[in-house]
Amino acid sequence: MEHDVKPATWVAHAGGAKDQSSGGVVPAIQPATTFYRDSDYGLHNPDNIYLRPHSENLRQAEAVIQKLEGAAETLLFPSGMAAIAAAFRWLPNGARVVLQDGIYWGTTKWIQAFCQRRGITLLTVDASDTEALAAICQDGVDLVFVETPSNPWLKIADIAKAAEAAHTNGGILVVDATAATPILSKPLALGADIVMHSATKALNGHSDVLGGVLSCREQGEIWEAIRTDRADSGAMLGPFEAWLLMRGMRTLALRVERMSENAQALATYFADHPAVEDVLYPGLPTHPAHALAKSQMTGGFGGLMSVLVKGDMQNALAVAGRLNLFVRATSLGGVESLVEHRYSVESHTGLPQNLLRLSVGIEDVQDLIDDFAQALGQ
Ligand SMILES: *Cc1c(COP(=O)(O)O)cnc(C)c1O
């Protein structure tokens, strides 16, 4: 398929992947773990020896994401965390890492333990403060990691400036753009070296596949190390998951558009609601980094938002308990809307007790607003 089509066209056609042998308009699942040789002992298909490094379904799904990101190469992993671990494991002992604070707790937790074990200096900073980020990199840095928009604070890091801070001080920039999706944001074009997504979230979009992905702006020594480590340590996504992910991604552009529209409307509704103390959403003009978000995201601001309801924790839990449509569950990016009382699972990181994190899905927006209207009691 032609490479110059728009993202919505590219994903709808799954990058042109079809089943060559049957003529099927969707690719087949190839679960074989090993691939045969001909009588002269030559490989029947020179691309395939053994499943761990060689999966047709993986390559097809990677090709779809690679084009969306404008990447030199894309690698899928069995989860978002496996992708993040892969983005760090190449670091030598004694390296220096700058990490954005207040991001997805699972990421922070793993990076803290990894850096401690490996004697890596770990510095944390509010990456939405561009000057603070530049200052903390000044003594040299090997890897800068930011998450934008951040989860659950919805802070926005300036990707171009973060890349500059990393590069002028000897490091690379890795961006977790899970909440933005490759439809709304192109971190590699802004100077990031590696962009990461939890494919579990909006990329797959149906809350039924665990996966993660890294894409690079340029191949080089670090990327080679990541690719080799993935194959040698076996951190590969399985063919069934890769196939399901491909199916999910066909509607990615449509889903992201609808999620963003719904989230924008809900955020606007909350902004004027007497029972709401604050709403954190980069699409609102009142968000402190709205202009920046607008400049580095196109087509919307995604489906992730946080709402601080007036009152205490019991009240926030009661609101969540009264919701009929928003499913009380963690995660984000699925077609169905979710609500999570984040403090209940992460009470030690200074989150407000009245914060409800929402993942806005693709439902009819009036149903979503009505659900909150009755839950908030106004
Ligand atoms: C979910 C998530 C991850 C981790 O991904 P898994 O697929 O659960 O391993 C990392 N970053 C962000 C922003 C996430 O939302």
Short mmCIF file of C-alpha atoms and ligand atoms in Angstrom, two decimals:
data_model
loop_
_atom_site.label_atom_id
_atom_site.label_comp_id
_atom_site.label_asym_id
_atom_site.label_seq_id
_atom_site.Cartn_x
_atom_site.Cartn_y
_atom_site.Cartn_z
CA MET A 1 0.00 0.00 0.00
CA GLU A 2 1.17 3.53 -0.81
CA HIS A 3 3.11 5.13 2.01
CA ASP A 4 1.77 8.64 1.54
CA VAL A 5 -1.83 7.99 2.56
CA LYS A 6 -3.21 9.68 5.69
CA PRO A 7 -3.12 7.89 9.07
CA ALA A 8 -6.85 7.01 9.08
CA THR A 9 -6.48 5.31 5.70
CA TRP A 10 -3.29 3.54 6.69
CA VAL A 11 -4.76 2.03 9.85
CA ALA A 12 -8.11 1.12 8.25
CA HIS A 13 -6.17 -0.99 5.73
CA ALA A 14 -3.73 -2.27 8.38
CA GLY A 15 -0.91 -1.01 6.20
CA GLY A 16 -2.12 -3.21 3.35
CA ALA A 17 -1.54 -6.49 5.17
CA LYS A 18 -3.51 -9.34 3.56
CA ASP A 19 -3.18 -13.10 3.46
CA GLN A 20 -1.11 -13.85 0.38
CA SER A 21 -1.68 -17.59 0.36
CA SER A 22 -5.50 -17.64 0.69
CA GLY A 23 -6.28 -14.25 -0.76
CA GLY A 24 -8.01 -13.26 2.48
CA VAL A 25 -8.46 -9.53 2.96
CA VAL A 26 -7.14 -9.83 6.50
CA PRO A 27 -3.82 -11.43 7.36
CA ALA A 28 -3.76 -14.95 8.80
CA ILE A 29 -2.52 -15.76 12.29
CA GLN A 30 0.74 -17.67 12.06
CA PRO A 31 1.37 -19.34 15.43
CA ALA A 32 4.17 -21.69 14.25
CA THR A 33 7.14 -21.54 16.59
CA THR A 34 9.53 -22.93 14.01
CA PHE A 35 9.86 -22.73 10.23
CA TYR A 36 11.02 -25.45 7.84
CA ARG A 37 13.96 -25.73 5.51
CA ASP A 38 13.98 -27.14 1.97
CA SER A 39 15.92 -30.24 0.87
CA ASP A 40 19.05 -28.19 0.18
CA TYR A 41 18.73 -27.01 3.83
CA GLY A 42 17.99 -23.47 2.66
CA LEU A 43 15.28 -21.66 4.62
CA HIS A 44 11.93 -22.02 2.89
CA ASN A 45 11.26 -18.39 3.80
CA PRO A 46 14.47 -16.46 4.46
CA ASP A 47 12.71 -14.16 6.97
CA ASN A 48 11.72 -16.95 9.34
CA ILE A 49 13.72 -19.44 11.40
CA TYR A 50 12.17 -19.44 14.88
CA LEU A 51 9.26 -17.53 16.40
CA ARG A 52 11.10 -15.66 19.16
CA PRO A 53 12.86 -13.30 16.79
CA HIS A 54 10.71 -13.91 13.66
CA SER A 55 6.97 -13.33 13.72
CA GLU A 56 5.06 -12.34 10.64
CA ASN A 57 2.12 -11.05 12.72
CA LEU A 58 4.47 -8.94 14.80
CA ARG A 59 6.13 -7.44 11.73
CA GLN A 60 2.75 -6.56 10.23
CA ALA A 61 1.56 -4.77 13.38
CA GLU A 62 4.93 -3.03 13.75
CA ALA A 63 4.74 -1.75 10.18
CA VAL A 64 1.39 -0.09 10.92
CA ILE A 65 2.75 1.72 13.98
CA GLN A 66 6.08 2.59 12.35
CA LYS A 67 4.36 4.57 9.62
CA LEU A 68 2.06 6.35 12.11
CA GLU A 69 5.04 7.45 14.19
CA GLY A 70 7.24 8.36 11.21
CA ALA A 71 9.77 6.01 12.81
CA ALA A 72 12.91 4.36 11.45
CA GLU A 73 11.90 1.15 13.21
CA THR A 74 9.21 -0.09 15.59
CA LEU A 75 9.37 -2.97 18.06
CA LEU A 76 6.42 -4.53 19.89
CA PHE A 77 6.74 -5.95 23.41
CA PRO A 78 4.45 -8.10 25.58
CA SER A 79 3.33 -5.09 27.67
CA GLY A 80 3.91 -1.37 28.07
CA MET A 81 6.14 -2.07 31.06
CA ALA A 82 8.21 -4.55 29.04
CA ALA A 83 8.72 -1.77 26.47
CA ILE A 84 9.77 0.71 29.16
CA ALA A 85 12.15 -1.83 30.72
CA ALA A 86 13.68 -2.38 27.28
CA ALA A 87 14.18 1.36 26.86
CA PHE A 88 16.24 1.37 30.10
CA ARG A 89 18.09 -1.96 30.15
CA TRP A 90 20.82 -0.81 27.72
CA LEU A 91 21.99 1.83 30.24
CA PRO A 92 25.41 1.12 31.75
CA ASN A 93 25.82 0.89 35.51
CA GLY A 94 26.49 4.31 36.97
CA ALA A 95 24.51 6.17 34.28
CA ARG A 96 22.36 9.25 34.95
CA VAL A 97 18.61 9.30 34.38
CA VAL A 98 16.18 12.22 34.57
CA LEU A 99 12.59 11.14 35.17
CA GLN A 100 9.42 13.20 35.17
CA ASP A 101 7.69 13.09 38.55
CA GLY A 102 3.97 12.38 39.04
CA ILE A 103 3.64 9.99 36.09
CA TYR A 104 2.11 6.53 35.80
CA TRP A 105 3.09 4.92 39.10
CA GLY A 106 4.01 1.54 37.59
CA THR A 107 6.69 3.24 35.50
CA THR A 108 8.16 5.18 38.43
CA LYS A 109 8.18 2.09 40.62
CA TRP A 110 10.08 -0.05 38.11
CA ILE A 111 12.57 2.69 37.21
CA GLN A 112 13.33 3.42 40.87
CA ALA A 113 14.10 -0.23 41.61
CA PHE A 114 16.10 -0.66 38.39
CA CYS A 115 18.24 2.44 38.97
CA GLN A 116 18.92 1.51 42.58
CA ARG A 117 20.02 -2.01 41.65
CA ARG A 118 22.29 -0.79 38.88
CA GLY A 119 23.88 2.15 40.68
CA ILE A 120 22.21 4.60 38.30
CA THR A 121 21.67 8.16 39.50
CA LEU A 122 17.96 8.93 39.28
CA LEU A 123 16.88 12.58 39.29
CA THR A 124 13.21 13.52 39.22
CA VAL A 125 11.67 16.76 38.02
CA ASP A 126 8.35 18.34 37.12
CA ALA A 127 8.89 18.08 33.36
CA SER A 128 6.11 20.57 32.63
CA ASP A 129 8.61 23.14 34.00
CA THR A 130 10.89 23.40 30.97
CA GLU A 131 13.57 25.41 32.76
CA ALA A 132 13.73 23.02 35.70
CA LEU A 133 14.08 20.14 33.25
CA ALA A 134 16.92 21.86 31.39
CA ALA A 135 18.66 22.73 34.68
CA ILE A 136 18.56 19.21 36.06
CA CYS A 137 20.12 17.83 32.85
CA GLN A 138 23.04 20.27 33.01
CA ASP A 139 25.47 17.99 34.81
CA GLY A 140 25.13 15.39 32.11
CA VAL A 141 22.42 12.84 31.44
CA ASP A 142 22.13 9.54 29.59
CA LEU A 143 18.36 9.22 29.39
CA VAL A 144 15.49 11.64 29.93
CA PHE A 145 12.03 10.07 30.32
CA VAL A 146 8.83 12.10 30.09
CA GLU A 147 5.15 11.13 29.84
CA THR A 148 2.89 13.59 28.05
CA PRO A 149 0.05 14.12 28.74
CA SER A 150 0.88 12.66 32.15
CA ASN A 151 -1.25 10.18 34.02
CA PRO A 152 -3.19 11.20 36.17
CA TRP A 153 -2.11 14.88 36.42
CA LEU A 154 -2.51 15.64 32.69
CA LYS A 155 0.66 17.73 32.71
CA ILE A 156 2.21 18.58 29.37
CA ALA A 157 5.96 18.39 28.76
CA ASP A 158 7.45 20.42 25.91
CA ILE A 159 8.86 17.58 23.80
CA ALA A 160 11.11 19.75 21.59
CA LYS A 161 12.64 21.49 24.62
CA ALA A 162 13.04 18.21 26.50
CA ALA A 163 14.84 16.77 23.46
CA GLU A 164 17.14 19.77 23.38
CA ALA A 165 17.91 19.43 27.10
CA ALA A 166 18.71 15.74 26.65
CA HIS A 167 20.78 16.17 23.50
CA THR A 168 22.90 19.13 24.62
CA ASN A 169 23.85 17.19 27.75
CA GLY A 170 24.74 13.91 26.07
CA GLY A 171 21.54 11.88 26.45
CA ILE A 172 18.50 10.62 24.63
CA LEU A 173 14.84 11.49 25.15
CA VAL A 174 12.24 8.75 25.59
CA VAL A 175 8.60 9.88 25.52
CA ASP A 176 5.69 7.84 26.86
CA ALA A 177 2.90 9.14 24.62
CA THR A 178 0.31 6.53 25.61
CA ALA A 179 -2.36 9.10 26.50
CA ALA A 180 -1.79 11.04 23.27
CA THR A 181 -1.71 8.06 20.85
CA PRO A 182 0.27 8.23 17.57
CA ILE A 183 -2.80 9.82 15.98
CA LEU A 184 -2.64 13.01 18.08
CA SER A 185 1.06 13.40 18.71
CA LYS A 186 4.33 12.74 16.85
CA PRO A 187 7.13 12.95 19.44
CA LEU A 188 9.81 11.72 17.01
CA ALA A 189 9.14 14.65 14.68
CA LEU A 190 9.65 16.97 17.65
CA GLY A 191 13.07 15.50 18.40
CA ALA A 192 12.38 12.58 20.74
CA ASP A 193 14.72 9.64 20.13
CA ILE A 194 12.30 6.92 21.21
CA VAL A 195 8.52 7.06 21.60
CA MET A 196 6.76 4.49 23.75
CA HIS A 197 3.12 3.45 24.05
CA SER A 198 1.29 0.97 26.17
CA ALA A 199 -0.52 -0.77 23.29
CA THR A 200 -2.85 -2.14 25.98
CA LYS A 201 -4.52 1.27 25.94
CA ALA A 202 -5.88 3.18 22.94
CA LEU A 203 -3.70 1.50 20.29
CA ASN A 204 -5.59 -1.74 20.77
CA GLY A 205 -8.57 0.06 22.23
CA HIS A 206 -10.73 -2.90 23.28
CA SER A 207 -9.33 -3.75 26.73
CA ASP A 208 -8.44 -7.25 25.58
CA VAL A 209 -4.72 -7.23 24.66
CA LEU A 210 -1.65 -6.49 26.77
CA GLY A 211 1.14 -4.97 24.68
CA GLY A 212 3.76 -2.26 24.47
CA VAL A 213 5.74 -0.59 21.72
CA LEU A 214 8.91 1.40 21.13
CA SER A 215 9.69 3.33 17.95
CA CYS A 216 12.94 5.12 17.13
CA ARG A 217 13.72 8.28 15.17
CA GLU A 218 17.03 6.86 13.97
CA GLN A 219 18.66 3.48 14.28
CA GLY A 220 21.94 3.51 16.16
CA GLU A 221 23.92 1.66 18.79
CA ILE A 222 21.29 2.08 21.50
CA TRP A 223 18.46 0.93 19.28
CA GLU A 224 20.51 -2.07 18.09
CA ALA A 225 21.05 -3.02 21.73
CA ILE A 226 17.31 -2.75 22.43
CA ARG A 227 16.42 -4.87 19.40
CA THR A 228 19.00 -7.55 20.19
CA ASP A 229 17.95 -7.68 23.84
CA ARG A 230 14.31 -8.09 22.89
CA ALA A 231 15.01 -11.15 20.74
CA ASP A 232 17.65 -12.66 23.03
CA SER A 233 15.74 -12.15 26.27
CA GLY A 234 12.47 -13.16 24.59
CA ALA A 235 10.38 -10.06 25.27
CA MET A 236 8.23 -10.64 22.17
CA LEU A 237 4.51 -10.10 21.78
CA GLY A 238 2.83 -13.36 20.74
CA PRO A 239 1.25 -13.78 17.28
CA PHE A 240 -2.33 -13.95 18.57
CA GLU A 241 -1.91 -10.68 20.48
CA ALA A 242 -0.21 -9.03 17.50
CA TRP A 243 -3.09 -10.10 15.26
CA LEU A 244 -5.72 -8.79 17.70
CA LEU A 245 -3.79 -5.55 18.02
CA MET A 246 -3.82 -5.19 14.23
CA ARG A 247 -7.57 -5.63 14.22
CA GLY A 248 -7.99 -3.10 17.00
CA MET A 249 -5.79 -0.55 15.27
CA ARG A 250 -7.94 -0.52 12.12
CA THR A 251 -10.37 1.79 13.94
CA LEU A 252 -7.72 3.74 15.86
CA ALA A 253 -8.19 7.04 14.05
CA LEU A 254 -11.97 6.89 14.38
CA ARG A 255 -11.85 5.90 18.05
CA VAL A 256 -9.33 8.57 19.01
CA GLU A 257 -11.36 11.23 17.24
CA ARG A 258 -14.54 10.23 19.09
CA MET A 259 -12.83 9.78 22.47
CA SER A 260 -11.27 13.22 22.16
CA GLU A 261 -14.58 14.84 21.19
CA ASN A 262 -16.38 13.14 24.07
CA ALA A 263 -13.65 14.06 26.55
CA GLN A 264 -13.64 17.69 25.41
CA ALA A 265 -17.42 17.91 25.89
CA LEU A 266 -17.28 16.24 29.31
CA ALA A 267 -14.41 18.46 30.46
CA THR A 268 -16.42 21.52 29.41
CA TYR A 269 -19.41 20.16 31.33
CA PHE A 270 -17.31 19.61 34.47
CA ALA A 271 -15.68 23.05 34.24
CA ASP A 272 -19.02 24.72 35.02
CA HIS A 273 -20.33 22.14 37.47
CA PRO A 274 -20.97 23.36 41.03
CA ALA A 275 -20.02 19.96 42.53
CA VAL A 276 -16.64 19.91 40.76
CA GLU A 277 -13.61 21.57 42.34
CA ASP A 278 -11.29 21.19 39.33
CA VAL A 279 -10.96 19.35 36.05
CA LEU A 280 -7.58 18.47 34.58
CA TYR A 281 -7.74 18.24 30.80
CA PRO A 282 -5.30 19.81 28.30
CA GLY A 283 -8.12 20.60 25.88
CA LEU A 284 -9.58 23.20 28.24
CA PRO A 285 -8.37 26.77 27.59
CA THR A 286 -7.90 27.09 31.37
CA HIS A 287 -5.31 24.28 31.46
CA PRO A 288 -1.91 25.88 32.23
CA ALA A 289 -0.30 24.28 29.15
CA HIS A 290 -3.26 24.42 26.77
CA ALA A 291 -1.32 26.41 24.15
CA LEU A 292 1.63 24.01 24.27
CA ALA A 293 -0.69 20.98 24.12
CA LYS A 294 -2.38 22.51 21.11
CA SER A 295 0.93 23.08 19.37
CA GLN A 296 2.21 19.52 19.85
CA MET A 297 -1.08 17.60 19.48
CA THR A 298 -3.28 17.66 16.41
CA GLY A 299 -6.88 16.56 16.16
CA GLY A 300 -7.77 16.59 19.84
CA PHE A 301 -6.42 16.00 23.32
CA GLY A 302 -7.27 12.34 23.97
CA GLY A 303 -9.64 10.53 26.29
CA LEU A 304 -7.75 10.80 29.61
CA MET A 305 -8.82 13.34 32.22
CA SER A 306 -9.00 13.79 35.98
CA VAL A 307 -11.87 15.35 37.91
CA LEU A 308 -11.56 16.62 41.46
CA VAL A 309 -15.00 16.45 43.01
CA LYS A 310 -15.87 18.78 45.87
CA GLY A 311 -15.73 17.16 49.29
CA ASP A 312 -13.66 14.37 50.80
CA MET A 313 -12.57 10.94 49.73
CA GLN A 314 -15.81 9.28 50.85
CA ASN A 315 -17.73 11.67 48.66
CA ALA A 316 -15.50 10.96 45.65
CA LEU A 317 -15.96 7.22 46.19
CA ALA A 318 -19.72 7.73 46.50
CA VAL A 319 -19.79 9.59 43.17
CA ALA A 320 -17.81 6.76 41.53
CA GLY A 321 -20.19 4.27 43.15
CA ARG A 322 -23.27 5.99 41.70
CA LEU A 323 -21.99 5.90 38.11
CA ASN A 324 -23.90 3.40 36.00
CA LEU A 325 -22.14 3.70 32.67
CA PHE A 326 -18.53 4.50 33.56
CA VAL A 327 -17.06 1.15 34.59
CA ARG A 328 -15.12 1.28 37.88
CA ALA A 329 -11.78 -0.12 36.71
CA THR A 330 -8.18 0.88 36.12
CA SER A 331 -6.60 1.33 32.65
CA LEU A 332 -7.52 3.67 29.82
CA GLY A 333 -7.98 4.01 26.08
CA GLY A 334 -10.74 1.42 25.60
CA VAL A 335 -14.00 1.94 23.74
CA GLU A 336 -15.87 1.84 27.08
CA SER A 337 -15.51 4.69 29.58
CA LEU A 338 -13.76 3.89 32.86
CA VAL A 339 -13.51 5.67 36.20
CA GLU A 340 -10.81 5.10 38.78
CA HIS A 341 -10.33 6.46 42.30
CA ARG A 342 -6.58 6.59 41.94
CA TYR A 343 -5.85 7.31 45.61
CA SER A 344 -7.32 3.92 46.54
CA VAL A 345 -4.55 2.15 44.60
CA GLU A 346 -1.77 4.74 44.96
CA SER A 347 -2.14 6.48 48.33
CA HIS A 348 1.57 7.20 48.90
CA THR A 349 2.31 9.49 45.94
CA GLY A 350 0.52 12.62 47.05
CA LEU A 351 -2.57 12.33 44.86
CA PRO A 352 -5.67 14.26 45.95
CA GLN A 353 -8.17 11.99 47.71
CA ASN A 354 -11.04 13.53 45.74
CA LEU A 355 -9.50 12.80 42.32
CA LEU A 356 -11.37 10.58 39.88
CA ARG A 357 -9.43 9.59 36.79
CA LEU A 358 -11.57 9.08 33.73
CA SER A 359 -10.87 7.26 30.54
CA VAL A 360 -13.48 8.55 28.15
CA GLY A 361 -14.68 6.05 25.57
CA ILE A 362 -16.63 6.25 22.32
CA GLU A 363 -20.19 6.11 23.71
CA ASP A 364 -22.87 8.71 23.00
CA VAL A 365 -21.61 11.77 24.84
CA GLN A 366 -25.03 12.70 26.22
CA ASP A 367 -25.22 9.32 27.97
CA LEU A 368 -21.83 10.02 29.56
CA ILE A 369 -22.87 13.50 30.70
CA ASP A 370 -26.21 12.18 32.04
CA ASP A 371 -24.37 9.49 33.99
CA PHE A 372 -22.22 12.09 35.75
CA ALA A 373 -25.17 14.45 36.19
CA GLN A 374 -27.00 11.86 38.30
CA ALA A 375 -23.83 10.71 40.10
CA LEU A 376 -22.84 14.26 41.08
CA GLY A 377 -26.41 14.83 42.22
CA GLN A 378 -27.22 18.02 40.33
C1 LIG B 1 -0.70 1.52 31.28
C2 LIG B 1 0.44 2.43 31.12
C3 LIG B 1 1.76 1.94 31.09
C4 LIG B 1 2.09 0.48 31.30
O1 LIG B 1 1.59 -0.31 30.27
P1 LIG B 1 1.16 -1.86 30.47
O2 LIG B 1 0.71 -2.24 29.11
O3 LIG B 1 0.12 -1.91 31.53
O4 LIG B 1 2.40 -2.59 30.90
C5 LIG B 1 2.78 2.86 30.90
N1 LIG B 1 2.52 4.17 30.74
C6 LIG B 1 1.28 4.68 30.77
C7 LIG B 1 1.07 6.14 30.59
C8 LIG B 1 0.20 3.82 30.96
O5 LIG B 1 -1.05 4.33 30.99
#
